[in-house]
mmCIF file of C-alpha atoms and ligand atoms in Angstrom:
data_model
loop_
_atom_site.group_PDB
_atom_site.id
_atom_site.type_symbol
_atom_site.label_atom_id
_atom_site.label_comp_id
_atom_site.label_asym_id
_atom_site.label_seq_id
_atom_site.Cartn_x
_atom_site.Cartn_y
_atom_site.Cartn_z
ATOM 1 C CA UNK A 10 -56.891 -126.931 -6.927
ATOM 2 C CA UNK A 11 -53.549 -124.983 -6.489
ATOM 3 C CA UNK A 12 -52.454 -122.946 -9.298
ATOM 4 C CA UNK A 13 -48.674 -123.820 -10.844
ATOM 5 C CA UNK A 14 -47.439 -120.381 -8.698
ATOM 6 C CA UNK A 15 -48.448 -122.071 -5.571
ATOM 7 C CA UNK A 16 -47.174 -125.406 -6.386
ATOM 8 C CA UNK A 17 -43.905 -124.069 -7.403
ATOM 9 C CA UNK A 18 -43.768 -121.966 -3.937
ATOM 10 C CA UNK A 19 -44.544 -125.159 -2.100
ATOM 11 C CA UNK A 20 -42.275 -127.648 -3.842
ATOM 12 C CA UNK A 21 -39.208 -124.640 -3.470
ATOM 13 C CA UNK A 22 -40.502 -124.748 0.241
ATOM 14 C CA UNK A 23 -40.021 -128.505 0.781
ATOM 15 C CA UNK A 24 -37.090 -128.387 -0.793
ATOM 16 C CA UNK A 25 -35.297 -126.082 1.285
ATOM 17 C CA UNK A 26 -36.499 -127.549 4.459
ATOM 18 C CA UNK A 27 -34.994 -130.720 3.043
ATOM 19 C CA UNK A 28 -32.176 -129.214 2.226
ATOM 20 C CA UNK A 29 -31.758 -127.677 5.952
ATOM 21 C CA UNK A 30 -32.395 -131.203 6.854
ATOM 22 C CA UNK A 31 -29.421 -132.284 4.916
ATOM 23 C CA UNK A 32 -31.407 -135.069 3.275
ATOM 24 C CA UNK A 33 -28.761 -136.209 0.586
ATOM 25 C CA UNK A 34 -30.075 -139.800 -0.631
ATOM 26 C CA UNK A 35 -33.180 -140.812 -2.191
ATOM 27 C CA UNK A 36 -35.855 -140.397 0.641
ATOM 28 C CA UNK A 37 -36.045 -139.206 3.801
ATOM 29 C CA UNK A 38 -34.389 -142.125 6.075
ATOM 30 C CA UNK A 39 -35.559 -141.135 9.756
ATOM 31 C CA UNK A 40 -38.343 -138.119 9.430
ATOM 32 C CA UNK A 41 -38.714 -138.143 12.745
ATOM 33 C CA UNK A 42 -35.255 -137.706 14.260
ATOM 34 C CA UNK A 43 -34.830 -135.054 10.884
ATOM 35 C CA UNK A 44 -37.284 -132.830 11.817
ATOM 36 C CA UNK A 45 -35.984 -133.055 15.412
ATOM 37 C CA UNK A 46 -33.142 -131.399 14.018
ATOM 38 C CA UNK A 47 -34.622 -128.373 12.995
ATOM 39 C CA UNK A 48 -36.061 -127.523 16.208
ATOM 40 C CA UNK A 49 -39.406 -129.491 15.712
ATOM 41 C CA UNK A 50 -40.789 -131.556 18.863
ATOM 42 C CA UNK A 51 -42.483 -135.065 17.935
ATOM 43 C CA UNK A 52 -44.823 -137.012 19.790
ATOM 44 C CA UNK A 53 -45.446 -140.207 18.670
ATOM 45 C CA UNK A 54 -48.260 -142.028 20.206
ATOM 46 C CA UNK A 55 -50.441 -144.844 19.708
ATOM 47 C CA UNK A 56 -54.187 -143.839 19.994
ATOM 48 C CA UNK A 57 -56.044 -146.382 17.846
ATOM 49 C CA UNK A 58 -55.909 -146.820 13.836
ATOM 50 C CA UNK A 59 -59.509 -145.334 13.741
ATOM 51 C CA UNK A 60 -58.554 -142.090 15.693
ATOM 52 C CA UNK A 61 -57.023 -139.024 14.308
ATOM 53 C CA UNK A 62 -53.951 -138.897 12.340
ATOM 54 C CA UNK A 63 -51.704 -136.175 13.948
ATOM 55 C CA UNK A 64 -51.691 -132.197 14.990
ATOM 56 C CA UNK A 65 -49.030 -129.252 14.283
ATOM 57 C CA UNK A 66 -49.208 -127.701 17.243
ATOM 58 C CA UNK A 67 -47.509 -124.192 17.819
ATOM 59 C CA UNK A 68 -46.902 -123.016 21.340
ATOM 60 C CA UNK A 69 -44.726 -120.057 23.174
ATOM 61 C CA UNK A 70 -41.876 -122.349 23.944
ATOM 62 C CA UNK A 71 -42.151 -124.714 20.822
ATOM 63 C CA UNK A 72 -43.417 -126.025 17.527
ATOM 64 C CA UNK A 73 -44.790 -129.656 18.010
ATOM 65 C CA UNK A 74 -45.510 -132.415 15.855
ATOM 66 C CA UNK A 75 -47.645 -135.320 17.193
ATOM 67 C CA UNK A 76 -48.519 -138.403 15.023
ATOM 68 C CA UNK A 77 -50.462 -141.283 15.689
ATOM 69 C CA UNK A 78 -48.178 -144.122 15.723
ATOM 70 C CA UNK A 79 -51.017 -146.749 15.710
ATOM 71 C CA UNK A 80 -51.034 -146.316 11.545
ATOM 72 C CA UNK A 81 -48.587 -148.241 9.441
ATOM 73 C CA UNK A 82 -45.263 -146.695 9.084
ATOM 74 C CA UNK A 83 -45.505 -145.514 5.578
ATOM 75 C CA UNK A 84 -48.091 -143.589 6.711
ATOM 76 C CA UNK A 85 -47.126 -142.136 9.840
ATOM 77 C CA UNK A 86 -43.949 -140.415 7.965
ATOM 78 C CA UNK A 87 -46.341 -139.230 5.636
ATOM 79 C CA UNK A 88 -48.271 -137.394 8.868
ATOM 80 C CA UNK A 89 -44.993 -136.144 10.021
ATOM 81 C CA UNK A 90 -44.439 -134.413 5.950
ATOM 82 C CA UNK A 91 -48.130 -133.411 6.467
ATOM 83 C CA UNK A 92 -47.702 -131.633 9.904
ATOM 84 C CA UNK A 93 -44.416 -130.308 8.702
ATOM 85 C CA UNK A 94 -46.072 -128.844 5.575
ATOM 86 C CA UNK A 95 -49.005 -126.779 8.365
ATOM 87 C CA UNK A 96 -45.915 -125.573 10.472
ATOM 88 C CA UNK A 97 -44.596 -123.883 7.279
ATOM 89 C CA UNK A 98 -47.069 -122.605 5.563
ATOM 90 C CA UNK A 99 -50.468 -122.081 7.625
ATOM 91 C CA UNK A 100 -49.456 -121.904 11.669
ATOM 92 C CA UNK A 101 -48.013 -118.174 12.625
ATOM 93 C CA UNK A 102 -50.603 -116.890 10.549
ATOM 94 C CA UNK A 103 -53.572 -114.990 11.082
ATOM 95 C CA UNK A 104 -52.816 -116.715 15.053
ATOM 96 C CA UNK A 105 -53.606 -120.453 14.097
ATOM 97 C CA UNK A 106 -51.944 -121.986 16.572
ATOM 98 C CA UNK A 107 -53.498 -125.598 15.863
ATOM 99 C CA UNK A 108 -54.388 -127.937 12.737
ATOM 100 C CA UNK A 109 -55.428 -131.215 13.912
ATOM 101 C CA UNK A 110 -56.488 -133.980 11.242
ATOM 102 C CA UNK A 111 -58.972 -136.466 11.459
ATOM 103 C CA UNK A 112 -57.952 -137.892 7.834
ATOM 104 C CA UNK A 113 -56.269 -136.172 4.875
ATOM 105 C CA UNK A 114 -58.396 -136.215 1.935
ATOM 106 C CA UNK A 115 -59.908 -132.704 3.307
ATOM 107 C CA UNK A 116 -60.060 -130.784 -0.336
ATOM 108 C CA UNK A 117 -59.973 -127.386 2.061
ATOM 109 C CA UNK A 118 -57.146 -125.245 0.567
ATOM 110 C CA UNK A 119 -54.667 -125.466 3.753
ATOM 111 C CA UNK A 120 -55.122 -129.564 3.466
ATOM 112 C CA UNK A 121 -54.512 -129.600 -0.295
ATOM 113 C CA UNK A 122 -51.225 -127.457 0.711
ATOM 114 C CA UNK A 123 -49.850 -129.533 3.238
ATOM 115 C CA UNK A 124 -50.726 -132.776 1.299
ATOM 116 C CA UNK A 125 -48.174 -131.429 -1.559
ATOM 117 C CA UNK A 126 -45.611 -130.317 0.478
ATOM 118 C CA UNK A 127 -45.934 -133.932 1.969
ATOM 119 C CA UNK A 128 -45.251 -135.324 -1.320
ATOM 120 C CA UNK A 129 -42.935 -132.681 -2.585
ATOM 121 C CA UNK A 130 -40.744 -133.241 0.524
ATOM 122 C CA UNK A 131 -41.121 -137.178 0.780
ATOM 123 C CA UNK A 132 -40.931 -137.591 -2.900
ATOM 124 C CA UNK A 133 -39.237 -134.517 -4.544
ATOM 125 C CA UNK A 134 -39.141 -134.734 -8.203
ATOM 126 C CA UNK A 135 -35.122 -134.745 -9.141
ATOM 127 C CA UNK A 136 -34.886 -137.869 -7.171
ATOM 128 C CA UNK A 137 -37.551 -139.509 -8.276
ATOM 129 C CA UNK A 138 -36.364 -139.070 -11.588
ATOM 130 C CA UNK A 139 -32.659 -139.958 -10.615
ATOM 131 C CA UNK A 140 -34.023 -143.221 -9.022
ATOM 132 C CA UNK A 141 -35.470 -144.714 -12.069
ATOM 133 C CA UNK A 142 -32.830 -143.568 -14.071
ATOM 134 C CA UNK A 143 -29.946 -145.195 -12.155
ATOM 135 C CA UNK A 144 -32.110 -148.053 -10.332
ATOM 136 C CA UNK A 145 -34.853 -148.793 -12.499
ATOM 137 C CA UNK A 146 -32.189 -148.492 -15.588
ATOM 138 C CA UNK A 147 -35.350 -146.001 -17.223
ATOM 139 C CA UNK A 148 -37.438 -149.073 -18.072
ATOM 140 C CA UNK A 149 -40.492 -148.242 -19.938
ATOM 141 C CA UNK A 150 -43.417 -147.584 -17.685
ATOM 142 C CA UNK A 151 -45.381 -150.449 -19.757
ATOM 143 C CA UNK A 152 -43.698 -152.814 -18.352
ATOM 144 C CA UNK A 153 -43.416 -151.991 -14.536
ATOM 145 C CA UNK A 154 -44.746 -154.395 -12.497
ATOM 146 C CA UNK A 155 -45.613 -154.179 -8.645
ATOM 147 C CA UNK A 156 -42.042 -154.869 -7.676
ATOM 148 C CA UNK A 157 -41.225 -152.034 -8.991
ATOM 149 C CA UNK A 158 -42.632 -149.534 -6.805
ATOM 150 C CA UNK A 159 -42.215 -151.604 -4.306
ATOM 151 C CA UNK A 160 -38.372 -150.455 -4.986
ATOM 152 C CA UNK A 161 -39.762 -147.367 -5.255
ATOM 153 C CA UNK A 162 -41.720 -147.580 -1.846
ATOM 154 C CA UNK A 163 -39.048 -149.108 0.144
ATOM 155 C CA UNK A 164 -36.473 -145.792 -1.443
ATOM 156 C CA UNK A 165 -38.698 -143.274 -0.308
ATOM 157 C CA UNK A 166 -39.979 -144.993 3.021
ATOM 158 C CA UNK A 167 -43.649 -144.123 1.783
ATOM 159 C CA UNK A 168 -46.571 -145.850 0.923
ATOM 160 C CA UNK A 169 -47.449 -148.085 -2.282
ATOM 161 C CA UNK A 170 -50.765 -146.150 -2.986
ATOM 162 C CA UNK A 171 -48.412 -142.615 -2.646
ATOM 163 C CA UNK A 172 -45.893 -143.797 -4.745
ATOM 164 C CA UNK A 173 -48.550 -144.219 -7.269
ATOM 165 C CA UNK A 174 -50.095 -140.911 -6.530
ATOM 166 C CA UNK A 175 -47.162 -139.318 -6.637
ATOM 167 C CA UNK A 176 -46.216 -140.768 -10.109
ATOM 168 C CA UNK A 177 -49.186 -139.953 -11.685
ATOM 169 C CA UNK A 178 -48.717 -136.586 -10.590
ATOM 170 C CA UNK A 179 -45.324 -135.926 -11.797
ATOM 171 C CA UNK A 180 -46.967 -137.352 -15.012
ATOM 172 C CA UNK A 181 -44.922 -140.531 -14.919
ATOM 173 C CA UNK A 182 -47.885 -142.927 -15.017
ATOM 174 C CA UNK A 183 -50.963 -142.739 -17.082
ATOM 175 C CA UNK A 184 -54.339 -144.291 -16.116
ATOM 176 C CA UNK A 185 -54.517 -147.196 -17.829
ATOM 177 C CA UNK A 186 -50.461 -148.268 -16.396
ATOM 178 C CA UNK A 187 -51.766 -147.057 -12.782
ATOM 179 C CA UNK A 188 -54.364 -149.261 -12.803
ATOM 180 C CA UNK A 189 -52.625 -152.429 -13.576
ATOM 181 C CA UNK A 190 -50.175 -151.302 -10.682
ATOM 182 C CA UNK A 191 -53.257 -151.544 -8.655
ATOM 183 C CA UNK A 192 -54.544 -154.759 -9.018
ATOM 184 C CA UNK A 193 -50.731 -155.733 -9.127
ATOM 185 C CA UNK A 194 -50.816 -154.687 -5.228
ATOM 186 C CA UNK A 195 -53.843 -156.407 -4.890
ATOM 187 C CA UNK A 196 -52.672 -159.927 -5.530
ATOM 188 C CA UNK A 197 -49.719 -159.332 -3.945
ATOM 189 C CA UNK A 198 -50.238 -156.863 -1.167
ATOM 190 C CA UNK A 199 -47.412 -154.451 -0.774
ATOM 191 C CA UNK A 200 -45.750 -156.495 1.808
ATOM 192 C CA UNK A 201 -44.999 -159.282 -0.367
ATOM 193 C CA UNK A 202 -44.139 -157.132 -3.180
ATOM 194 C CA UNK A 203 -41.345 -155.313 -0.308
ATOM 195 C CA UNK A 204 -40.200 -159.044 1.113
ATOM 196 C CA UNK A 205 -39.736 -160.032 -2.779
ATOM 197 C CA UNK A 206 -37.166 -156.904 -3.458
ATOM 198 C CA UNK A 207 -36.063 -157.665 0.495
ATOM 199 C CA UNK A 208 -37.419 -153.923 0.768
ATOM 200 C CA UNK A 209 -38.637 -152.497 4.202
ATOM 201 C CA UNK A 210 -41.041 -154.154 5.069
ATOM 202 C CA UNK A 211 -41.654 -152.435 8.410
ATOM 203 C CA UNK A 212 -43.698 -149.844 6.290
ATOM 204 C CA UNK A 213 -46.551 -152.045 6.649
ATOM 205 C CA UNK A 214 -46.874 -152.243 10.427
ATOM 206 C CA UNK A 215 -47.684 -149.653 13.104
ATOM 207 C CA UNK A 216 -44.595 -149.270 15.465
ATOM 208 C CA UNK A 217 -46.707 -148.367 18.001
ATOM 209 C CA UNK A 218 -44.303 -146.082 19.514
ATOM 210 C CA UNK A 219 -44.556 -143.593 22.120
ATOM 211 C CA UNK A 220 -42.303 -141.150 22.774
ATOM 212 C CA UNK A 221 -42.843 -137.992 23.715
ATOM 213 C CA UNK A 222 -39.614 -135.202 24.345
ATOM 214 C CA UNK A 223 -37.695 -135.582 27.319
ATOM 215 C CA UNK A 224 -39.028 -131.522 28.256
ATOM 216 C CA UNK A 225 -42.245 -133.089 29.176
ATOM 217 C CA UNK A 226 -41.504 -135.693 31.093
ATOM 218 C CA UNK A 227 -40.981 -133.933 34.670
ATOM 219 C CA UNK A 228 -44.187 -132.544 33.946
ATOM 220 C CA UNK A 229 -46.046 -135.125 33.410
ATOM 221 C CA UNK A 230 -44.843 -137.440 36.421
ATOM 222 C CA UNK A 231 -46.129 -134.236 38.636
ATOM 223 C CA UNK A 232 -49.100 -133.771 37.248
ATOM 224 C CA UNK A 233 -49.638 -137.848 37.773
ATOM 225 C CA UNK A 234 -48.627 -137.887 40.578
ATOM 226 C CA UNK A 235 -51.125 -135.262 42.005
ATOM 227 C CA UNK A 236 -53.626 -137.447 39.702
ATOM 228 C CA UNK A 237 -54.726 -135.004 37.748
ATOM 229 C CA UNK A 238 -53.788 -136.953 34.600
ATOM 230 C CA UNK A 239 -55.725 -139.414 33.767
ATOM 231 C CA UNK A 240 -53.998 -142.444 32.383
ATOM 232 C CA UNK A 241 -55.973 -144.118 29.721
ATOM 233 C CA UNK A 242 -57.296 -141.831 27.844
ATOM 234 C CA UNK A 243 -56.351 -139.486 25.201
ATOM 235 C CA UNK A 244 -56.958 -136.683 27.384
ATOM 236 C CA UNK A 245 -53.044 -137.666 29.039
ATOM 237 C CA UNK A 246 -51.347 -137.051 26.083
ATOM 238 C CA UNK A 247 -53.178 -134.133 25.377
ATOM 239 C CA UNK A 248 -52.233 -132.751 28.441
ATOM 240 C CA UNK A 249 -48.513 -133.705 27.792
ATOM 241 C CA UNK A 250 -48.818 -131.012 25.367
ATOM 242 C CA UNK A 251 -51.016 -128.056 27.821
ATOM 243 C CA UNK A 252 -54.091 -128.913 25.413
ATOM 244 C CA UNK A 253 -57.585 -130.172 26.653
ATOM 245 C CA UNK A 254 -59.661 -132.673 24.680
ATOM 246 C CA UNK A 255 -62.175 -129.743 24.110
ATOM 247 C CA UNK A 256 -59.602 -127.868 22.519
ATOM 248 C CA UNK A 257 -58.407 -130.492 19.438
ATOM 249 C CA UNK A 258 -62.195 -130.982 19.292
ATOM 250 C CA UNK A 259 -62.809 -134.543 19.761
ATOM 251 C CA UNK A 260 -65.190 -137.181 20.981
ATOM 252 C CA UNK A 261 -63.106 -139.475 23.151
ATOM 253 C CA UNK A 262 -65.500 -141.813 24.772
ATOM 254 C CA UNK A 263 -66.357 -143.025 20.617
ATOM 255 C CA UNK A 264 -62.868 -143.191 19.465
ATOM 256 C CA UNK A 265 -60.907 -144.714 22.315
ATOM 257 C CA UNK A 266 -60.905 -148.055 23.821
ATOM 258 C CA UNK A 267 -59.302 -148.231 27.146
ATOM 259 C CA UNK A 268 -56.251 -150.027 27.773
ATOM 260 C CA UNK A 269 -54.253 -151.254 30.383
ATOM 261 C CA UNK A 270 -51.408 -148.920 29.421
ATOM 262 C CA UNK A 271 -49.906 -147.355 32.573
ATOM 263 C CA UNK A 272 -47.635 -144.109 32.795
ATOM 264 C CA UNK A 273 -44.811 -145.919 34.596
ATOM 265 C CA UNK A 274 -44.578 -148.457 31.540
ATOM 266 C CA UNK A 275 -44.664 -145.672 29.413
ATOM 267 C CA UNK A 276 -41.781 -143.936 31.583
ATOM 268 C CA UNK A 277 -40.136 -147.189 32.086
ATOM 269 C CA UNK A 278 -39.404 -147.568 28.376
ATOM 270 C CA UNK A 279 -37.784 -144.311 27.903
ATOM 271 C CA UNK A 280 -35.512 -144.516 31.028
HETATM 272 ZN ZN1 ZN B 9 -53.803 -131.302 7.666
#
């Protein structure tokens, strides 16, 4: 576990980034154009719910941020906090250049960081407590009910399960309270709970998006052109980025099901 000195470092972190972001409501409201904004470049890109989750990729000309828009919403924003969190504290150093994640309940050290500056930054702790102060009118945490993180949720554009992570971590919740919270998502699921409070509900759906930064593009029709992409396989959008599949240390052929995807449809849809 982190000690507090770390956790304070982190959480002053995250909020300075935020602030740079100028984040001034509740949540963060579009992570990905926000961290656009401070120089970051994000590839989104559908690649299967049951591949990898994202990379922070450092490179001469660039600090990129891919995330696999084949998860649900909620928690592709939290990959983006997550890769955000490896730019600023781990790349640069000791010349890491890459973190890739396969899932994020790695207890190594750098995955434990990046995992609270995730929540720090998503969820930062003045506005959670402003939030249930002026929209949950401070009603006693014994009587919460699923609806009301869904409120929460649909504020801080993250997941149920993270709003009740995060709650029991800032030592709102206790066990017993969490629990019953739980099951309350259970019977419910969290997008009935979010079409209840007519909260945002596309947290529960993959997008599905792809979009990779406009820098890349001219690069990528040569290299297709000369065929020495191929199409439907993750290797492409590796290669949108100058990395090989050996290098993010993968085993395609398990993970990916081919699809009838073609470049042009992919180029068509930015045009
Ligand atoms: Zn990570």
């Amino acid at each position: 576990m982190m000690n507090k000195n770390s956790r304070l470092r982190i959480e002053k972190m995250a909020d300075s980034v935020r602030n740079e972001c100028q984040i001034s409501g509740y949540g963060v409201q579009n992570i990905f154009k926000d961290v656009e904004k401070i120089g970051y470049e994000v590839i989104r890109y559908p690649i299967g719910e049951d591949s990898f989750l994202g990379f922070s990729l450092l490179k001469e000309d660039g600090e990129i941020i891919f995330t696999n828009s084949s998860l649900i919403l909620s928690r592709e924003i939290f990959s983006v906090a997550h890769e955000l969190g490896h730019h600023i504290l781990h790349l640069k150093k000791d010349g890491l250049t890459l973190i890739k994640d396969a899932d994020f309940n790695d207890r190594d050290e750098n995955e434990v960081e990046a995992n609270y500056f995730a929540a720090c930054f998503l969820m930062p702790r003045d506005k959670v407590d402003l939030f249930i102060r002026y929209e949950i009118h401070d009603k006693p945490v014994t009587e919460w009910n699923g609806l009301d993180i869904a409120k929460i949720q649909s504020a801080f554009n993250v997941s149920y399960d993270m709003v009740l992570y995060r709650l029991k971590s800032l030592g709102i919740l206790n066990y017993n309270i969490l629990d019953q919270l739980q099951v309350d998502k259970y019977e419910n699921t969290a997008t009935k709970l979010l079409k209840t409070i007519k909260g945002n509900i596309d947290l529960c759906k993959a997008t599905e998006v792809k979009q990779i930064p406009a820098e890349y593009l001219e690069w990528v029709i040569t290299n297709y052109n000369e065929k020495l992409i191929p199409i439907n396989d993750l290797g492409s959008i590796l290669n949108y980025v100058d990395l090989k599949v050996e290098d993010v240390d993968v085993d395609i052929t398990s993970n990916i099901t081919e699809d009838d995807e073609s470049i042009d449809d992919l180029l068509g849809g930015i045009e």
